[in-house]
Amino acid sequence: MQRSLNTFRNHGFSLLEVLVTVLIISVGLLGLAGMQMKAFQHTNDSYNRSQASLLAYDIADRIRGNLGAIDTYKDADTAAVTTTTDCKTAACGIDQIADYDLESWKQDVENQLPMGRGIITNSGSEYTITIMWDEKREGTGSDCSTLQCFSLTTEFEV
């Protein structure tokens, strides 16, 4: 009789161990899934920052390639840029090329970054290219205090 009573208690205790193990593994898997989501979010953030960097250097190179129309690039904001001239297929003057550069840059910023916007400001010969995007896709921000920003400051010798 003694032997069967101990056997019964051991079987019940093993079932309790299995339940605790399943609980611990479940919590561990949930933690692992949370870490995976955070890793994905940080990867996406760094991708967007890399894209912003490439876009800022892209417009800086376009300005360097068209210094004759540097005044056209001053105080440009992609929110206000509109042009219909396609300088890839038509002959364009330097001001039209500058307008085309700004329009195609605007499209690149909007297409490659979530709610992306680019601004070019100048102070003398120093130009600051700022690219903003809404990482959270909330649509509530309008400047670098509420949005993600990348800024590049450079000088152009005319």
XYZ file of N, CA and C in Angstrom:
474
model
N 0.807 -1.184 0.000
C 0.000 0.000 0.000
C 0.864 1.267 0.000
N 1.902 1.203 0.740
C 2.794 2.361 0.841
C 3.390 2.702 -0.529
N 3.736 1.669 -1.248
C 4.373 1.875 -2.532
C 3.427 2.536 -3.548
N 2.195 2.155 -3.620
C 1.268 2.732 -4.577
C 0.916 4.180 -4.236
N 0.929 4.546 -2.964
C 0.656 5.922 -2.565
C 1.782 6.853 -3.031
N 3.042 6.435 -2.884
C 4.183 7.240 -3.345
C 4.181 7.362 -4.872
N 3.815 6.316 -5.553
C 3.763 6.337 -7.001
C 2.720 7.352 -7.484
N 1.581 7.368 -6.826
C 0.530 8.320 -7.171
C 1.011 9.762 -6.972
N 1.701 10.036 -5.892
C 2.197 11.399 -5.625
C 3.264 11.806 -6.638
N 4.105 10.899 -7.045
C 5.132 11.226 -8.030
C 4.521 11.553 -9.379
N 3.497 10.856 -9.785
C 2.855 11.150 -11.057
C 2.216 12.534 -11.036
N 1.570 12.909 -9.981
C 0.959 14.229 -9.869
C 1.999 15.331 -9.858
N 3.094 15.100 -9.197
C 4.158 16.093 -9.140
C 4.786 16.285 -10.510
N 4.950 15.249 -11.300
C 5.506 15.355 -12.649
C 4.595 16.190 -13.545
N 3.291 16.011 -13.422
C 2.357 16.807 -14.215
C 2.478 18.284 -13.862
N 2.654 18.593 -12.584
C 2.845 19.977 -12.151
C 4.142 20.547 -12.730
N 5.199 19.749 -12.746
C 6.465 20.197 -13.341
C 6.296 20.509 -14.826
N 5.544 19.687 -15.540
C 5.309 19.910 -16.963
C 4.542 21.216 -17.171
N 3.538 21.477 -16.373
C 2.770 22.717 -16.494
C 3.641 23.945 -16.234
N 4.485 23.886 -15.228
C 5.387 25.007 -14.926
C 6.383 25.199 -16.068
N 6.890 24.101 -16.611
C 7.836 24.186 -17.727
C 7.183 24.816 -18.952
N 5.947 24.417 -19.250
C 5.225 24.993 -20.383
C 5.021 26.490 -20.162
N 4.703 26.890 -18.947
C 4.526 28.310 -18.627
C 5.830 29.079 -18.831
N 6.919 28.537 -18.347
C 8.221 29.207 -18.484
C 8.621 29.314 -19.958
N 8.431 28.253 -20.720
C 8.774 28.289 -22.145
C 7.894 29.291 -22.880
N 6.608 29.354 -22.515
C 5.699 30.317 -23.163
C 6.140 31.751 -22.918
N 6.508 32.065 -21.682
C 6.975 33.416 -21.358
C 8.273 33.710 -22.114
N 9.155 32.729 -22.199
C 10.409 32.912 -22.935
C 10.175 33.167 -24.411
N 9.244 32.446 -25.027
C 8.940 32.650 -26.442
C 8.299 34.011 -26.691
N 7.464 34.455 -25.771
C 6.893 35.800 -25.906
C 7.983 36.866 -25.823
N 8.936 36.680 -24.921
C 10.064 37.607 -24.825
C 10.899 37.605 -26.085
N 11.116 36.431 -26.638
C 11.870 36.316 -27.887
C 11.155 37.016 -29.035
N 9.835 36.868 -29.110
C 9.072 37.555 -30.151
C 9.153 39.075 -29.983
N 9.114 39.544 -28.737
C 9.250 40.983 -28.481
C 10.609 41.508 -28.911
N 11.656 40.740 -28.629
C 12.999 41.153 -29.047
C 13.113 41.180 -30.565
N 12.478 40.220 -31.223
C 12.498 40.174 -32.687
C 11.800 41.400 -33.281
N 10.694 41.802 -32.693
C 9.981 42.998 -33.171
C 10.825 44.259 -32.974
N 11.488 44.364 -31.831
C 12.362 45.521 -31.584
C 13.512 45.547 -32.591
N 14.094 44.393 -32.880
C 15.191 44.323 -33.849
C 14.708 44.770 -35.224
N 13.516 44.342 -35.608
C 12.950 44.757 -36.894
C 12.740 46.266 -36.931
N 12.232 46.823 -35.837
C 11.990 48.268 -35.773
C 13.298 49.045 -35.896
N 14.337 48.612 -35.204
C 15.620 49.318 -35.275
C 16.264 49.167 -36.656
N 16.079 48.019 -37.281
C 16.596 47.830 -38.636
C 15.901 48.781 -39.600
N 14.599 48.926 -39.460
C 13.840 49.838 -40.312
C 14.257 51.288 -40.065
N 14.475 51.654 -38.809
C 14.922 53.009 -38.481
C 16.270 53.314 -39.132
N 17.204 52.383 -39.044
C 18.525 52.643 -39.622
C 18.470 52.647 -41.150
N 17.578 51.854 -41.739
C 17.403 51.896 -43.191
C 16.907 53.281 -43.623
N 15.915 53.808 -42.915
C 15.389 55.138 -43.259
C 16.452 56.212 -43.099
N 17.271 56.124 -42.055
C 18.343 57.107 -41.858
C 19.367 57.003 -42.991
N 19.676 55.802 -43.422
C 20.606 55.624 -44.552
C 20.028 56.218 -45.828
N 18.731 55.997 -46.068
C 18.083 56.562 -47.241
C 18.126 58.088 -47.190
N 17.864 58.670 -46.021
C 17.899 60.129 -45.879
C 19.298 60.659 -46.175
N 20.309 59.963 -45.706
C 21.687 60.369 -45.969
C 21.989 60.341 -47.470
N 21.596 59.266 -48.127
C 21.823 59.166 -49.577
C 21.074 60.256 -50.330
N 19.855 60.542 -49.916
C 19.062 61.588 -50.585
C 19.667 62.976 -50.380
N 20.202 63.252 -49.204
C 20.829 64.551 -48.949
C 22.080 64.720 -49.816
N 22.899 63.675 -49.887
C 24.092 63.755 -50.730
C 23.724 63.811 -52.213
N 22.606 63.191 -52.583
C 22.149 63.233 -53.969
C 21.845 64.667 -54.401
N 21.064 65.401 -53.613
C 20.724 66.779 -54.005
C 21.960 67.676 -53.911
N 22.851 67.406 -52.974
C 24.087 68.200 -52.893
C 24.911 68.019 -54.168
N 24.979 66.795 -54.661
C 25.711 66.549 -55.911
C 25.009 67.187 -57.103
N 23.677 67.198 -57.098
C 22.937 67.850 -58.183
C 23.199 69.360 -58.179
N 23.258 69.941 -57.003
C 23.549 71.382 -56.909
C 24.962 71.651 -57.414
N 25.930 70.831 -56.997
C 27.314 71.002 -57.466
C 27.408 70.884 -58.984
N 26.572 70.051 -59.567
C 26.590 69.867 -61.019
C 25.905 70.991 -61.778
N 25.202 71.874 -61.070
C 24.460 72.953 -61.730
C 24.635 74.263 -60.950
N 25.879 74.615 -60.679
C 26.156 75.814 -59.876
C 25.690 77.104 -60.545
N 25.501 77.089 -61.842
C 25.019 78.281 -62.542
C 23.621 78.686 -62.100
N 22.850 77.757 -61.603
C 21.473 78.038 -61.155
C 21.342 77.838 -59.654
N 22.405 78.115 -58.919
C 22.403 77.843 -57.476
C 21.309 78.631 -56.750
N 20.957 79.802 -57.271
C 19.895 80.589 -56.621
C 18.545 79.885 -56.673
N 18.326 79.027 -57.650
C 17.067 78.292 -57.755
C 16.917 77.293 -56.605
N 18.040 76.789 -56.115
C 18.018 75.794 -55.042
C 17.846 76.432 -53.655
N 18.061 77.755 -53.559
C 17.995 78.427 -52.255
C 16.599 78.334 -51.669
N 16.537 78.032 -50.388
C 15.284 77.984 -49.630
C 14.217 77.134 -50.308
N 14.623 76.008 -50.862
C 13.678 75.100 -51.511
C 13.040 74.185 -50.473
N 11.769 73.918 -50.657
C 11.006 73.021 -49.795
C 10.243 72.078 -50.710
N 10.426 70.778 -50.521
C 9.782 69.828 -51.437
C 8.267 69.910 -51.367
N 7.722 70.456 -50.300
C 6.270 70.591 -50.201
C 5.743 71.587 -51.231
N 6.599 72.507 -51.694
C 6.152 73.556 -52.617
C 6.654 73.353 -54.051
N 7.394 72.295 -54.308
C 8.004 72.094 -55.621
C 7.008 71.456 -56.582
N 6.858 72.078 -57.752
C 6.075 71.479 -58.841
C 6.682 71.916 -60.167
N 6.904 70.982 -61.047
C 7.378 71.286 -62.385
C 6.880 70.203 -63.335
N 6.717 70.565 -64.592
C 6.234 69.599 -65.574
C 7.282 69.299 -66.626
N 8.393 70.005 -66.616
C 9.435 69.814 -67.616
C 10.231 68.552 -67.288
N 10.392 67.692 -68.275
C 11.189 66.477 -68.116
C 12.513 66.677 -68.834
N 13.544 66.989 -68.077
C 14.843 67.305 -68.674
C 15.600 66.062 -69.138
N 15.055 64.876 -68.923
C 15.679 63.675 -69.464
C 15.389 63.540 -70.952
N 14.232 64.036 -71.372
C 13.833 63.870 -72.773
C 13.827 65.177 -73.554
N 13.876 66.309 -72.866
C 13.822 67.609 -73.553
C 15.065 68.427 -73.210
N 15.398 69.344 -74.088
C 16.508 70.252 -73.826
C 16.056 71.280 -72.794
N 16.887 71.508 -71.785
C 16.524 72.427 -70.700
C 17.660 73.393 -70.415
N 17.287 74.583 -69.967
C 18.265 75.549 -69.492
C 18.647 75.212 -68.055
N 19.603 75.958 -67.507
C 20.095 75.624 -66.167
C 19.025 75.802 -65.090
N 18.152 76.803 -65.233
C 17.080 76.976 -64.244
C 16.049 75.855 -64.340
N 15.752 75.415 -65.552
C 14.819 74.298 -65.722
C 15.418 73.002 -65.165
N 16.724 72.841 -65.335
C 17.396 71.667 -64.774
C 17.307 71.699 -63.252
N 17.494 72.879 -62.680
C 17.379 73.002 -61.223
C 15.961 72.652 -60.759
N 14.957 73.153 -61.475
C 13.562 72.808 -61.135
C 13.322 71.307 -61.273
N 13.858 70.730 -62.336
C 13.715 69.289 -62.549
C 14.409 68.504 -61.438
N 15.621 68.956 -61.050
C 16.339 68.302 -59.946
C 15.513 68.315 -58.667
N 14.938 69.464 -58.351
C 14.137 69.583 -57.131
C 12.886 68.704 -57.200
N 12.246 68.662 -58.358
C 11.043 67.831 -58.510
C 11.365 66.341 -58.371
N 12.415 65.888 -59.040
C 12.750 64.468 -58.951
C 13.263 64.116 -57.558
N 13.972 65.053 -56.906
C 14.413 64.833 -55.523
C 13.208 64.753 -54.601
N 12.234 65.635 -54.829
C 10.999 65.606 -54.036
C 10.326 64.235 -54.149
N 10.212 63.726 -55.362
C 9.579 62.421 -55.558
C 10.370 61.311 -54.883
N 11.695 61.384 -54.951
C 12.533 60.375 -54.293
C 12.337 60.409 -52.774
N 12.332 61.610 -52.197
C 12.156 61.741 -50.745
C 10.794 61.190 -50.327
N 9.758 61.540 -51.078
C 8.410 61.077 -50.735
C 8.255 59.574 -50.928
N 8.919 59.011 -51.932
C 8.777 57.580 -52.219
C 9.632 56.697 -51.314
N 10.767 57.207 -50.871
C 11.691 56.361 -50.130
C 11.590 56.491 -48.621
N 10.927 57.534 -48.140
C 10.787 57.724 -46.694
C 9.314 57.885 -46.333
N 8.902 57.363 -45.189
C 7.495 57.523 -44.800
C 7.172 58.988 -44.505
N 6.271 59.550 -45.294
C 5.861 60.937 -45.167
C 7.088 61.863 -45.216
N 7.995 61.596 -46.162
C 9.253 62.331 -46.276
C 9.086 63.733 -46.832
N 9.973 64.614 -46.381
C 9.978 66.011 -46.832
C 11.414 66.520 -46.768
N 11.829 67.282 -47.780
C 13.174 67.836 -47.813
C 13.146 69.345 -47.887
N 14.086 69.971 -47.188
C 14.193 71.431 -47.174
C 15.659 71.801 -47.381
N 15.879 72.799 -48.236
C 17.234 73.329 -48.448
C 17.218 74.781 -48.001
N 18.073 75.126 -47.059
C 18.208 76.514 -46.604
C 19.653 76.946 -46.820
N 19.847 78.248 -46.924
C 21.216 78.718 -47.103
C 21.495 79.934 -46.228
N 22.754 80.034 -45.906
C 23.268 81.185 -45.179
C 24.591 81.541 -45.847
N 24.538 82.508 -46.753
C 25.733 82.843 -47.525
C 26.050 81.716 -48.488
N 27.266 81.185 -48.407
C 27.645 80.076 -49.288
C 27.399 78.713 -48.636
N 26.913 78.733 -47.396
C 26.676 77.488 -46.662
C 25.217 77.044 -46.842
N 25.031 75.834 -47.287
C 23.695 75.276 -47.503
C 23.449 74.142 -46.516
N 22.247 74.101 -45.970
C 21.850 73.017 -45.088
C 20.694 72.275 -45.736
N 20.910 71.006 -45.940
C 19.888 70.133 -46.521
C 19.314 69.312 -45.377
N 18.035 69.471 -45.118
C 17.367 68.762 -44.030
C 16.285 67.873 -44.616
N 16.323 66.621 -44.214
C 15.304 65.671 -44.643
C 14.584 65.172 -43.396
N 13.249 65.268 -43.436
C 12.420 64.850 -42.306
C 11.503 63.719 -42.748
N 11.219 62.814 -41.832
C 10.258 61.748 -42.119
C 9.580 61.330 -40.823
N 8.397 60.762 -40.984
C 7.573 60.352 -39.844
C 7.755 58.856 -39.623
N 8.665 58.512 -38.722
C 8.999 57.115 -38.454
C 7.786 56.316 -37.975
N 6.936 56.962 -37.195
C 5.769 56.277 -36.627
C 4.546 56.343 -37.535
N 4.659 57.122 -38.614
C 3.565 57.277 -39.592
C 2.282 57.808 -38.940
N 2.453 58.747 -38.028
C 1.304 59.330 -37.342
C 0.740 60.534 -38.072
N 1.578 61.241 -38.822
C 1.125 62.404 -39.573
C 0.881 63.629 -38.716
N 1.463 63.670 -37.511
C 1.194 64.796 -36.620
C 2.333 65.805 -36.557
N 3.503 65.477 -37.052
C 4.646 66.375 -36.916
C 4.894 67.207 -38.148
N 5.633 68.309 -37.954
C 5.963 69.164 -39.089
C 7.388 69.689 -39.031
N 8.137 69.367 -37.971
C 9.517 69.837 -37.876
C 10.358 68.794 -37.133
N 11.631 69.125 -36.931
C 12.565 68.167 -36.340
C 12.316 67.904 -34.855
N 11.457 68.664 -34.223
C 11.158 68.382 -32.816
C 10.203 67.193 -32.681
N 9.424 66.897 -33.712
C 8.462 65.789 -33.646
C 8.719 64.700 -34.687
N 9.584 64.959 -35.654
C 9.880 63.993 -36.713
C 11.342 63.576 -36.649
N 11.666 62.493 -37.332
C 13.059 62.095 -37.488
C 13.689 63.023 -38.522
N 14.923 63.442 -38.287
C 15.594 64.384 -39.199
C 17.021 63.954 -39.483
N 17.451 64.281 -40.688
C 18.847 64.158 -41.076
C 19.235 65.470 -41.726
N 20.337 66.060 -41.282
C 20.803 67.342 -41.846
C 22.225 67.213 -42.363
N 22.449 67.827 -43.484
C 23.779 67.897 -44.094
C 24.066 69.353 -44.390
N 25.183 69.844 -43.897
C 25.600 71.213 -44.169
C 26.842 71.173 -45.041
N 26.807 71.937 -46.127
C 27.931 71.940 -47.063
C 28.073 73.323 -47.665
N 29.221 73.597 -48.274
C 29.464 74.867 -48.953
C 29.682 74.617 -50.429
N 29.202 75.531 -51.235
C 29.380 75.446 -52.676
C 30.171 76.650 -53.127
N 31.248 76.403 -53.860
C 32.044 77.504 -54.402
C 31.530 77.847 -55.789
N 31.095 79.089 -55.943
C 30.527 79.515 -57.225
C 31.590 80.195 -58.034
